[in-house]
PDB file of C-alpha atoms in Angstrom:
ATOM      1  CA  UNK G   1     107.631  11.206  44.768  1.00 51.00           C
ATOM      2  CA  UNK G   2     107.052  12.712  41.346  1.00 46.00           C
ATOM      3  CA  UNK G   3     105.937   9.303  40.089  1.00 45.00           C
ATOM      4  CA  UNK G   4     103.494   8.915  43.024  1.00 52.00           C
ATOM      5  CA  UNK G   5     101.995  12.361  42.227  1.00 47.00           C
ATOM      6  CA  UNK G   6     101.730  11.506  38.509  1.00 39.00           C
ATOM      7  CA  UNK G   7      99.886   8.263  39.209  1.00 46.00           C
ATOM      8  CA  UNK G   8      97.374  10.045  41.548  1.00 59.00           C
ATOM      9  CA  UNK G   9      96.701  12.651  38.965  1.00 50.00           C
ATOM     10  CA  UNK G  10      96.146  10.162  36.193  1.00 40.00           C
ATOM     11  CA  UNK G  11      93.837   8.174  38.469  1.00 49.00           C
ATOM     12  CA  UNK G  12      91.782  11.232  39.311  1.00 56.00           C
ATOM     13  CA  UNK G  13      91.471  12.271  35.582  1.00 52.00           C
ATOM     14  CA  UNK G  14      90.505   8.769  34.567  1.00 42.00           C
ATOM     15  CA  UNK G  15      87.914   8.723  37.293  1.00 45.00           C
ATOM     16  CA  UNK G  16      86.484  12.068  36.123  1.00 48.00           C
ATOM     17  CA  UNK G  17      86.235  10.824  32.529  1.00 42.00           C
ATOM     18  CA  UNK G  18      84.671   7.575  33.654  1.00 47.00           C
ATOM     19  CA  UNK G  19      82.094   9.371  35.814  1.00 42.00           C
ATOM     20  CA  UNK G  20      81.296  11.856  33.018  1.00 47.00           C
ATOM     21  CA  UNK G  21      80.855   9.026  30.509  1.00 45.00           C
ATOM     22  CA  UNK G  22      78.585   7.231  32.960  1.00 44.00           C
ATOM     23  CA  UNK G  23      76.435  10.326  33.610  1.00 39.00           C
ATOM     24  CA  UNK G  24      76.208  10.954  29.885  1.00 45.00           C
ATOM     25  CA  UNK G  25      75.247   7.335  29.333  1.00 42.00           C
ATOM     26  CA  UNK G  26      72.613   7.619  31.978  1.00 37.00           C
ATOM     27  CA  UNK G  27      71.249  10.796  30.445  1.00 42.00           C
ATOM     28  CA  UNK G  28      71.139   9.255  27.033  1.00 39.00           C
ATOM     29  CA  UNK G  29      69.458   6.093  28.418  1.00 44.00           C
ATOM     30  CA  UNK G  30      66.831   8.214  30.233  1.00 46.00           C
ATOM     31  CA  UNK G  31      66.038  10.039  26.879  1.00 47.00           C
ATOM     32  CA  UNK G  32      65.584   6.677  25.171  1.00 40.00           C
ATOM     33  CA  UNK G  33      63.420   5.390  27.950  1.00 54.00           C
ATOM     34  CA  UNK G  34      61.293   8.519  27.782  1.00 55.00           C
ATOM     35  CA  UNK G  35      60.952   8.210  23.978  1.00 50.00           C
ATOM     36  CA  UNK G  36      60.036   4.521  24.215  1.00 72.00           C
ATOM     37  CA  UNK G  37      57.463   5.259  26.939  1.00 75.00           C
ATOM     38  CA  UNK G  38      55.893   7.957  24.779  1.00 80.00           C
ATOM     39  CA  UNK G  39      55.580   5.429  21.912  1.00 76.00           C
ATOM     40  CA  UNK G  40      54.191   2.855  24.241  1.00 76.00           C
ATOM     41  CA  UNK G  41      51.547   5.300  25.567  1.00 78.00           C
ATOM     42  CA  UNK G  42      50.650   6.372  21.997  1.00 79.00           C
ATOM     43  CA  UNK G  43      50.212   2.808  20.922  1.00 71.00           C
ATOM     44  CA  UNK G  44      48.242   1.848  23.984  1.00 72.00           C
ATOM     45  CA  UNK G  45      45.858   4.849  23.534  1.00 73.00           C
ATOM     46  CA  UNK G  46      45.312   4.265  19.794  1.00 71.00           C
ATOM     47  CA  UNK G  47      44.694   0.501  20.111  1.00 66.00           C
ATOM     48  CA  UNK G  48      43.405  -0.113  23.684  1.00 65.00           C
ATOM     49  CA  UNK G  49      45.540  -3.306  24.003  1.00 69.00           C
ATOM     50  CA  UNK G  50      47.520  -4.079  27.148  1.00 65.00           C
ATOM     51  CA  UNK G  51      50.881  -2.421  27.942  1.00 70.00           C
ATOM     52  CA  UNK G  52      52.580  -5.875  27.802  1.00 72.00           C
ATOM     53  CA  UNK G  53      51.219  -6.541  24.336  1.00 73.00           C
ATOM     54  CA  UNK G  54      52.071  -2.992  23.077  1.00 79.00           C
ATOM     55  CA  UNK G  55      55.569  -3.343  24.563  1.00 80.00           C
ATOM     56  CA  UNK G  56      56.046  -6.635  22.831  1.00 73.00           C
ATOM     57  CA  UNK G  57      54.827  -5.255  19.487  1.00 72.00           C
ATOM     58  CA  UNK G  58      57.142  -2.223  19.673  1.00 79.00           C
ATOM     59  CA  UNK G  59      60.131  -4.525  20.544  1.00 82.00           C
ATOM     60  CA  UNK G  60      59.253  -6.839  17.598  1.00 77.00           C
ATOM     61  CA  UNK G  61      59.239  -3.949  15.105  1.00 76.00           C
ATOM     62  CA  UNK G  62      61.967  -1.740  16.480  1.00 81.00           C
ATOM     63  CA  UNK G  63      59.495   0.976  17.785  1.00 81.00           C
ATOM     64  CA  UNK G  64      57.666   1.190  14.414  1.00 82.00           C
ATOM     65  CA  UNK G  65      54.162   2.184  15.675  1.00 78.00           C
ATOM     66  CA  UNK G  66      52.347   1.509  12.393  1.00 82.00           C
ATOM     67  CA  UNK G  67      53.736  -2.001  12.065  1.00 80.00           C
ATOM     68  CA  UNK G  68      53.233  -2.686  15.696  1.00 76.00           C
ATOM     69  CA  UNK G  69      49.553  -1.606  15.522  1.00 75.00           C
ATOM     70  CA  UNK G  70      48.871  -3.781  12.428  1.00 75.00           C
ATOM     71  CA  UNK G  71      50.496  -6.854  14.173  1.00 73.00           C
ATOM     72  CA  UNK G  72      48.417  -6.202  17.325  1.00 71.00           C
ATOM     73  CA  UNK G  73      45.155  -6.203  15.307  1.00 70.00           C
ATOM     74  CA  UNK G  74      46.164  -9.345  13.551  1.00 70.00           C
ATOM     75  CA  UNK G  75      46.993 -11.095  16.725  1.00 68.00           C
ATOM     76  CA  UNK G  76      43.792  -9.807  18.451  1.00 68.00           C
ATOM     77  CA  UNK G  77      41.752 -11.184  15.410  1.00 64.00           C
ATOM     78  CA  UNK G  78      43.320 -14.540  15.653  1.00 66.00           C
ATOM     79  CA  UNK G  79      42.799 -14.696  19.484  1.00 66.00           C
ATOM     80  CA  UNK G  80      39.208 -13.474  18.944  1.00 63.00           C
ATOM     81  CA  UNK G  81      38.321 -16.229  16.516  1.00 60.00           C
ATOM     82  CA  UNK G  82      39.943 -18.764  18.812  1.00 64.00           C
ATOM     83  CA  UNK G  83      37.879 -17.571  21.738  1.00 64.00           C
ATOM     84  CA  UNK G  84      34.753 -17.273  19.594  1.00 61.00           C
ATOM     85  CA  UNK G  85      35.167 -20.999  18.669  1.00 72.00           C
ATOM     86  CA  UNK G  86      35.614 -22.007  22.272  1.00 72.00           C
ATOM     87  CA  UNK G  87      32.610 -19.958  23.554  1.00 68.00           C
ATOM     88  CA  UNK G  88      30.308 -20.847  20.588  1.00 73.00           C
ATOM     89  CA  UNK G  89      27.934 -23.079  22.644  1.00 72.00           C
ATOM     90  CA  UNK G  90      27.410 -20.665  25.467  1.00 81.00           C
ATOM     91  CA  UNK G  91      24.028 -18.864  25.610  1.00 85.00           C
ATOM     92  CA  UNK G  92      23.912 -15.220  24.653  1.00 87.00           C
ATOM     93  CA  UNK G  93      20.535 -13.815  25.420  1.00 91.00           C
ATOM     94  CA  UNK G  94      21.481 -10.358  26.829  1.00 95.00           C
ATOM     95  CA  UNK G  95      22.688  -7.541  24.640  1.00 96.00           C
ATOM     96  CA  UNK G  96      21.197  -4.487  22.996  1.00 97.00           C
ATOM     97  CA  UNK G  97      18.788  -3.315  20.331  1.00 97.00           C
ATOM     98  CA  UNK G  98      20.155  -0.536  18.113  1.00 97.00           C
ATOM     99  CA  UNK G  99      17.924   1.930  16.341  1.00 97.00           C
ATOM    100  CA  UNK G 100      18.858   4.511  13.798  1.00 97.00           C
ATOM    101  CA  UNK G 101      16.390   6.655  11.805  1.00 96.00           C
ATOM    102  CA  UNK G 102      17.753   8.627   8.930  1.00 92.00           C
ATOM    103  CA  UNK G 103      16.380  10.452   5.898  1.00 85.00           C
ATOM    104  CA  UNK G 104      13.504   8.257   4.760  1.00 92.00           C
ATOM    105  CA  UNK G 105      15.190   5.156   5.941  1.00 95.00           C
ATOM    106  CA  UNK G 106      15.558   3.370   9.330  1.00 97.00           C
ATOM    107  CA  UNK G 107      17.430   0.381  10.726  1.00 98.00           C
ATOM    108  CA  UNK G 108      16.894  -1.811  13.865  1.00 98.00           C
ATOM    109  CA  UNK G 109      19.302  -4.450  14.908  1.00 98.00           C
ATOM    110  CA  UNK G 110      19.745  -6.944  17.751  1.00 98.00           C
ATOM    111  CA  UNK G 111      23.247  -7.939  18.999  1.00 97.00           C
ATOM    112  CA  UNK G 112      23.535 -10.440  21.773  1.00 96.00           C
ATOM    113  CA  UNK G 113      26.066 -11.192  24.561  1.00 95.00           C
ATOM    114  CA  UNK G 114      26.011 -13.268  27.744  1.00 94.00           C
ATOM    115  CA  UNK G 115      25.687 -10.696  30.464  1.00 93.00           C
ATOM    116  CA  UNK G 116      24.197  -7.183  31.036  1.00 93.00           C
ATOM    117  CA  UNK G 117      27.669  -6.129  32.377  1.00 94.00           C
ATOM    118  CA  UNK G 118      29.195  -6.678  28.902  1.00 94.00           C
ATOM    119  CA  UNK G 119      26.200  -5.009  27.208  1.00 94.00           C
ATOM    120  CA  UNK G 120      27.158  -1.820  29.069  1.00 93.00           C
ATOM    121  CA  UNK G 121      30.752  -1.982  27.851  1.00 94.00           C
ATOM    122  CA  UNK G 122      31.857   0.668  25.262  1.00 92.00           C
ATOM    123  CA  UNK G 123      33.437  -1.857  23.018  1.00 93.00           C
ATOM    124  CA  UNK G 124      30.214  -3.882  22.786  1.00 95.00           C
ATOM    125  CA  UNK G 125      28.194  -0.711  22.102  1.00 95.00           C
ATOM    126  CA  UNK G 126      30.612   0.158  19.357  1.00 94.00           C
ATOM    127  CA  UNK G 127      29.950  -3.229  17.883  1.00 95.00           C
ATOM    128  CA  UNK G 128      26.200  -2.507  17.946  1.00 96.00           C
ATOM    129  CA  UNK G 129      26.927   0.799  16.196  1.00 96.00           C
ATOM    130  CA  UNK G 130      29.122  -0.861  13.532  1.00 95.00           C
ATOM    131  CA  UNK G 131      26.366  -3.393  12.823  1.00 97.00           C
ATOM    132  CA  UNK G 132      23.729  -0.660  12.623  1.00 97.00           C
ATOM    133  CA  UNK G 133      25.645   1.433  10.053  1.00 96.00           C
ATOM    134  CA  UNK G 134      26.810  -1.616   8.089  1.00 96.00           C
ATOM    135  CA  UNK G 135      23.134  -2.600   7.777  1.00 96.00           C
ATOM    136  CA  UNK G 136      22.048   0.887   6.771  1.00 95.00           C
ATOM    137  CA  UNK G 137      24.770   0.979   4.037  1.00 93.00           C
ATOM    138  CA  UNK G 138      23.620  -2.457   2.786  1.00 93.00           C
ATOM    139  CA  UNK G 139      20.020  -1.106   2.605  1.00 94.00           C
ATOM    140  CA  UNK G 140      20.973   1.977   0.651  1.00 90.00           C
ATOM    141  CA  UNK G 141      23.101   0.127  -1.812  1.00 89.00           C
ATOM    142  CA  UNK G 142      20.348  -2.515  -2.366  1.00 88.00           C
ATOM    143  CA  UNK G 143      17.337  -0.165  -2.598  1.00 83.00           C
ATOM    144  CA  UNK G 144      18.663   3.078  -4.089  1.00 77.00           C
ATOM    145  CA  UNK G 145      16.680   2.484  -7.408  1.00 73.00           C
ATOM    146  CA  UNK G 146      13.539   1.018  -5.701  1.00 79.00           C
ATOM    147  CA  UNK G 147      10.644   3.452  -5.179  1.00 83.00           C
ATOM    148  CA  UNK G 148       7.926   3.139  -2.600  1.00 90.00           C
ATOM    149  CA  UNK G 149       8.006   1.315   0.678  1.00 95.00           C
ATOM    150  CA  UNK G 150      10.840  -1.199   1.069  1.00 95.00           C
ATOM    151  CA  UNK G 151      11.221  -3.510   4.051  1.00 96.00           C
ATOM    152  CA  UNK G 152      13.989  -6.085   4.470  1.00 95.00           C
ATOM    153  CA  UNK G 153      14.659  -8.533   7.294  1.00 96.00           C
ATOM    154  CA  UNK G 154      18.278  -9.793   7.729  1.00 97.00           C
ATOM    155  CA  UNK G 155      19.208 -13.002   9.505  1.00 96.00           C
ATOM    156  CA  UNK G 156      22.317 -13.692  11.535  1.00 94.00           C
ATOM    157  CA  UNK G 157      24.044 -15.200   8.418  1.00 95.00           C
ATOM    158  CA  UNK G 158      23.052 -12.050   6.315  1.00 96.00           C
ATOM    159  CA  UNK G 159      24.609  -9.844   8.877  1.00 96.00           C
ATOM    160  CA  UNK G 160      27.833 -11.758   9.270  1.00 93.00           C
ATOM    161  CA  UNK G 161      28.555 -11.249   5.573  1.00 92.00           C
ATOM    162  CA  UNK G 162      28.236  -7.413   5.694  1.00 94.00           C
ATOM    163  CA  UNK G 163      31.340  -5.259   5.815  1.00 90.00           C
ATOM    164  CA  UNK G 164      32.385  -2.565   8.113  1.00 84.00           C
ATOM    165  CA  UNK G 165      35.275  -0.072   7.712  1.00 72.00           C
ATOM    166  CA  UNK G 166      37.951  -1.090   5.323  1.00 70.00           C
ATOM    167  CA  UNK G 167      36.396  -4.270   4.172  1.00 74.00           C
ATOM    168  CA  UNK G 168      36.401  -6.122   7.527  1.00 82.00           C
ATOM    169  CA  UNK G 169      33.394  -8.335   7.826  1.00 88.00           C
ATOM    170  CA  UNK G 170      30.945  -8.064  10.738  1.00 93.00           C
ATOM    171  CA  UNK G 171      31.782 -11.712  11.566  1.00 90.00           C
ATOM    172  CA  UNK G 172      35.428 -10.673  12.054  1.00 87.00           C
ATOM    173  CA  UNK G 173      34.324  -7.619  14.074  1.00 89.00           C
ATOM    174  CA  UNK G 174      32.303  -9.839  16.422  1.00 91.00           C
ATOM    175  CA  UNK G 175      35.274 -12.164  16.878  1.00 89.00           C
ATOM    176  CA  UNK G 176      37.551  -9.199  17.647  1.00 86.00           C
ATOM    177  CA  UNK G 177      35.092  -7.976  20.319  1.00 90.00           C
ATOM    178  CA  UNK G 178      34.850 -11.448  21.807  1.00 88.00           C
ATOM    179  CA  UNK G 179      38.603 -11.512  22.009  1.00 85.00           C
ATOM    180  CA  UNK G 180      38.553  -8.151  23.983  1.00 83.00           C
ATOM    181  CA  UNK G 181      35.627  -8.933  26.337  1.00 87.00           C
ATOM    182  CA  UNK G 182      35.774 -12.742  26.671  1.00 86.00           C
ATOM    183  CA  UNK G 183      31.991 -13.447  26.252  1.00 90.00           C
ATOM    184  CA  UNK G 184      30.104 -15.227  23.503  1.00 91.00           C
ATOM    185  CA  UNK G 185      28.335 -12.764  21.180  1.00 93.00           C
ATOM    186  CA  UNK G 186      26.058 -13.074  18.178  1.00 93.00           C
ATOM    187  CA  UNK G 187      24.401 -11.022  15.474  1.00 95.00           C
ATOM    188  CA  UNK G 188      20.756 -11.978  15.984  1.00 96.00           C
ATOM    189  CA  UNK G 189      18.790  -9.980  13.366  1.00 97.00           C
ATOM    190  CA  UNK G 190      17.983  -6.738  11.732  1.00 98.00           C
ATOM    191  CA  UNK G 191      15.265  -4.953   9.836  1.00 98.00           C
ATOM    192  CA  UNK G 192      15.512  -2.051   7.428  1.00 97.00           C
ATOM    193  CA  UNK G 193      12.812   0.137   5.968  1.00 97.00           C
ATOM    194  CA  UNK G 194      12.759   2.767   3.245  1.00 96.00           C
ATOM    195  CA  UNK G 195       9.674   4.981   2.737  1.00 96.00           C
ATOM    196  CA  UNK G 196       8.257   7.337   0.082  1.00 95.00           C
ATOM    197  CA  UNK G 197       8.538  11.059   0.640  1.00 90.00           C
ATOM    198  CA  UNK G 198       5.063  11.541   2.271  1.00 93.00           C
ATOM    199  CA  UNK G 199       5.464   8.853   4.944  1.00 96.00           C
ATOM    200  CA  UNK G 200       7.023   9.200   8.313  1.00 97.00           C
ATOM    201  CA  UNK G 201       9.071   6.827  10.564  1.00 97.00           C
ATOM    202  CA  UNK G 202       8.702   6.923  14.320  1.00 97.00           C
ATOM    203  CA  UNK G 203      10.883   5.059  16.773  1.00 97.00           C
ATOM    204  CA  UNK G 204      11.312   4.335  20.481  1.00 97.00           C
ATOM    205  CA  UNK G 205      13.921   2.552  22.572  1.00 96.00           C
ATOM    206  CA  UNK G 206      13.206   1.495  26.150  1.00 94.00           C
ATOM    207  CA  UNK G 207      16.070   1.184  28.706  1.00 83.00           C
ATOM    208  CA  UNK G 208      18.183   3.434  26.644  1.00 76.00           C
ATOM    209  CA  UNK G 209      21.829   4.262  27.142  1.00 78.00           C
ATOM    210  CA  UNK G 210      22.246   8.024  27.592  1.00 70.00           C
ATOM    211  CA  UNK G 211      25.955   8.033  26.446  1.00 72.00           C
ATOM    212  CA  UNK G 212      24.989   6.805  22.938  1.00 69.00           C
ATOM    213  CA  UNK G 213      23.530   9.525  20.714  1.00 78.00           C
ATOM    214  CA  UNK G 214      24.214   8.489  17.014  1.00 88.00           C
ATOM    215  CA  UNK G 215      22.499   5.154  17.585  1.00 95.00           C
ATOM    216  CA  UNK G 216      19.740   4.690  20.161  1.00 95.00           C
ATOM    217  CA  UNK G 217      20.283   1.552  22.176  1.00 96.00           C
ATOM    218  CA  UNK G 218      18.316  -0.399  24.829  1.00 96.00           C
ATOM    219  CA  UNK G 219      16.607  -3.675  25.616  1.00 96.00           C
ATOM    220  CA  UNK G 220      13.424  -2.956  23.720  1.00 97.00           C
ATOM    221  CA  UNK G 221      12.990  -1.112  20.390  1.00 97.00           C
ATOM    222  CA  UNK G 222      10.210  -0.255  17.863  1.00 98.00           C
ATOM    223  CA  UNK G 223       9.881   1.249  14.456  1.00 98.00           C
ATOM    224  CA  UNK G 224       6.450   2.531  13.264  1.00 98.00           C
ATOM    225  CA  UNK G 225       5.598   3.637   9.733  1.00 98.00           C
ATOM    226  CA  UNK G 226       2.735   6.146   9.503  1.00 97.00           C
ATOM    227  CA  UNK G 227       1.088   8.834   7.418  1.00 96.00           C
ATOM    228  CA  UNK G 228      -0.391  12.129   8.393  1.00 95.00           C
ATOM    229  CA  UNK G 229      -0.221  13.721  11.769  1.00 93.00           C
ATOM    230  CA  UNK G 230      -0.462  17.331  12.719  1.00 92.00           C
ATOM    231  CA  UNK G 231       2.275  19.597  11.419  1.00 89.00           C
ATOM    232  CA  UNK G 232       5.054  19.998  14.049  1.00 90.00           C
ATOM    233  CA  UNK G 233       3.794  17.070  16.168  1.00 93.00           C
ATOM    234  CA  UNK G 234       4.760  14.196  13.918  1.00 95.00           C
ATOM    235  CA  UNK G 235       8.028  13.357  15.791  1.00 94.00           C
ATOM    236  CA  UNK G 236       6.156  13.179  19.122  1.00 96.00           C
ATOM    237  CA  UNK G 237       3.332  11.165  17.457  1.00 97.00           C
ATOM    238  CA  UNK G 238       5.887   8.583  16.195  1.00 97.00           C
ATOM    239  CA  UNK G 239       7.488   8.431  19.683  1.00 96.00           C
ATOM    240  CA  UNK G 240       4.161   7.779  21.364  1.00 97.00           C
ATOM    241  CA  UNK G 241       3.194   5.023  18.929  1.00 98.00           C
ATOM    242  CA  UNK G 242       6.630   3.350  19.327  1.00 97.00           C
ATOM    243  CA  UNK G 243       6.328   3.543  23.089  1.00 97.00           C
ATOM    244  CA  UNK G 244       2.862   1.851  22.847  1.00 97.00           C
ATOM    245  CA  UNK G 245       4.204  -0.829  20.578  1.00 98.00           C
ATOM    246  CA  UNK G 246       7.075  -1.561  22.975  1.00 97.00           C
ATOM    247  CA  UNK G 247       4.788  -1.584  26.021  1.00 96.00           C
ATOM    248  CA  UNK G 248       1.756  -3.421  24.682  1.00 95.00           C
ATOM    249  CA  UNK G 249       3.534  -5.934  22.272  1.00 95.00           C
ATOM    250  CA  UNK G 250       0.905  -6.039  19.422  1.00 96.00           C
ATOM    251  CA  UNK G 251       1.476  -8.878  17.011  1.00 95.00           C
ATOM    252  CA  UNK G 252      -0.340  -7.417  13.968  1.00 95.00           C
ATOM    253  CA  UNK G 253      -1.927  -4.115  12.733  1.00 95.00           C
ATOM    254  CA  UNK G 254      -5.655  -4.895  12.634  1.00 93.00           C
ATOM    255  CA  UNK G 255      -8.287  -2.540  11.162  1.00 91.00           C
ATOM    256  CA  UNK G 256      -9.428   1.008  12.152  1.00 90.00           C
ATOM    257  CA  UNK G 257     -12.978  -0.371  12.804  1.00 88.00           C
ATOM    258  CA  UNK G 258     -12.023  -3.395  14.870  1.00 86.00           C
ATOM    259  CA  UNK G 259     -13.729  -3.688  18.222  1.00 83.00           C
ATOM    260  CA  UNK G 260     -11.304  -4.042  21.149  1.00 79.00           C
ATOM    261  CA  UNK G 261     -11.096  -7.388  22.991  1.00 79.00           C
ATOM    262  CA  UNK G 262      -9.661  -5.957  26.271  1.00 75.00           C
ATOM    263  CA  UNK G 263      -6.219  -6.789  27.671  1.00 76.00           C
ATOM    264  CA  UNK G 264      -5.813  -9.897  25.418  1.00 79.00           C
ATOM    265  CA  UNK G 265      -6.028  -7.803  22.254  1.00 88.00           C
ATOM    266  CA  UNK G 266      -3.040  -8.533  20.041  1.00 92.00           C
ATOM    267  CA  UNK G 267      -3.867  -6.268  17.071  1.00 95.00           C
ATOM    268  CA  UNK G 268      -2.459  -2.731  17.441  1.00 96.00           C
ATOM    269  CA  UNK G 269      -5.366  -0.521  16.295  1.00 95.00           C
ATOM    270  CA  UNK G 270      -8.061  -1.843  18.647  1.00 95.00           C
ATOM    271  CA  UNK G 271      -5.685  -1.837  21.710  1.00 95.00           C
ATOM    272  CA  UNK G 272      -6.245   0.697  24.498  1.00 93.00           C
ATOM    273  CA  UNK G 273      -3.755   3.484  23.812  1.00 95.00           C
ATOM    274  CA  UNK G 274      -0.947   3.530  26.361  1.00 94.00           C
ATOM    275  CA  UNK G 275      -0.625   7.332  26.421  1.00 93.00           C
ATOM    276  CA  UNK G 276      -4.346   7.908  26.660  1.00 94.00           C
ATOM    277  CA  UNK G 277      -6.335   4.900  28.127  1.00 93.00           C
ATOM    278  CA  UNK G 278      -9.690   6.638  27.394  1.00 93.00           C
ATOM    279  CA  UNK G 279      -9.204   5.843  23.631  1.00 94.00           C
ATOM    280  CA  UNK G 280      -8.051   3.043  21.466  1.00 95.00           C
ATOM    281  CA  UNK G 281      -5.053   3.425  19.150  1.00 96.00           C
ATOM    282  CA  UNK G 282      -7.405   3.833  16.231  1.00 96.00           C
ATOM    283  CA  UNK G 283      -9.428   6.539  18.028  1.00 95.00           C
ATOM    284  CA  UNK G 284      -6.254   8.443  18.920  1.00 96.00           C
ATOM    285  CA  UNK G 285      -5.027   8.239  15.284  1.00 96.00           C
ATOM    286  CA  UNK G 286      -8.336   9.683  13.932  1.00 95.00           C
ATOM    287  CA  UNK G 287      -7.883  12.622  16.334  1.00 94.00           C
ATOM    288  CA  UNK G 288      -4.394  13.122  14.918  1.00 94.00           C
ATOM    289  CA  UNK G 289      -5.544  12.658  11.344  1.00 95.00           C
ATOM    290  CA  UNK G 290      -2.954   9.892  10.925  1.00 96.00           C
ATOM    291  CA  UNK G 291      -2.842   6.256  10.193  1.00 96.00           C
ATOM    292  CA  UNK G 292      -0.267   3.498  10.911  1.00 97.00           C
ATOM    293  CA  UNK G 293       0.914   1.480   7.959  1.00 97.00           C
ATOM    294  CA  UNK G 294       3.380  -0.938   9.492  1.00 97.00           C
ATOM    295  CA  UNK G 295       5.465  -1.512  12.643  1.00 98.00           C
ATOM    296  CA  UNK G 296       8.329  -3.654  13.900  1.00 98.00           C
ATOM    297  CA  UNK G 297       9.050  -4.535  17.555  1.00 98.00           C
ATOM    298  CA  UNK G 298      12.295  -6.102  18.989  1.00 98.00           C
ATOM    299  CA  UNK G 299      12.852  -7.376  22.473  1.00 96.00           C
ATOM    300  CA  UNK G 300      16.352  -8.424  23.367  1.00 95.00           C
ATOM    301  CA  UNK G 301      16.737 -12.155  23.901  1.00 92.00           C
ATOM    302  CA  UNK G 302      13.269 -13.146  22.568  1.00 90.00           C
ATOM    303  CA  UNK G 303      12.991 -16.185  20.423  1.00 79.00           C
ATOM    304  CA  UNK G 304      11.968 -15.932  16.782  1.00 64.00           C
ATOM    305  CA  UNK G 305       8.581 -17.484  17.545  1.00 57.00           C
ATOM    306  CA  UNK G 306       7.972 -14.811  20.263  1.00 55.00           C
ATOM    307  CA  UNK G 307       8.638 -12.054  17.686  1.00 55.00           C
ATOM    308  CA  UNK G 308       6.230 -13.385  15.149  1.00 52.00           C
TER     309      UNK G 308
END
């Protein structure tokens, strides 16, 4: 009788200990899962990579976020170059023109992709921004000791060699973006200008993206270099001239005294002014006490022959 009672008591106590240990184990397990989930969310947010890849990276490096992030970038770079090589032959005629006007310097770039859908993606727009600022940095390094007006045109090969961030080349950055978005992309061209103190730079981008403020982006862009203009109205003057250049596609500057040739006119100054059809561009400039010295127009997807 006593033995039966003792056995039942021991069994009950063992069961309590077992359940207690199980509950404690579950609690500890839940804490670990919560901590791992927090790390996973942090890595996902900082890198933008998939949950599966982030989980794989954390498992590989025992939840070391820094090592996991480095590994993810390395894998993405490899995958990007692999995809870039596979997609190399596909046409990329969509994309964006990026324009930035700073203190006495301006940059305009063209970056291409395959579809308008990808051109609206934030990662692609970030690539355009990276290309713009890398080109601006290159311009400043190259021309810091050069006075007067300086204009440089950069080809696709020139752009690919430029660096962004911590020494990463723009070519690597393009491959990385291809890996993310799965379309062929290319750095088409860029132009940089630097001006003396008394000159002004006007700009205009058509089909602009409202979410981008640092770098203006759209399908068409123009830079116009001018002198003069009424005080307080020079920014608007530059915008109107840029708008005309985008809309009317002049091929050369022309002279202030040139006679207009109608709708077929390809010189800027004798063209009918878009903002005031009663006057030519030259007549408008006289009224503003200004003169245009140079201009550049980019249209996304146009051939080099079209731009010349």
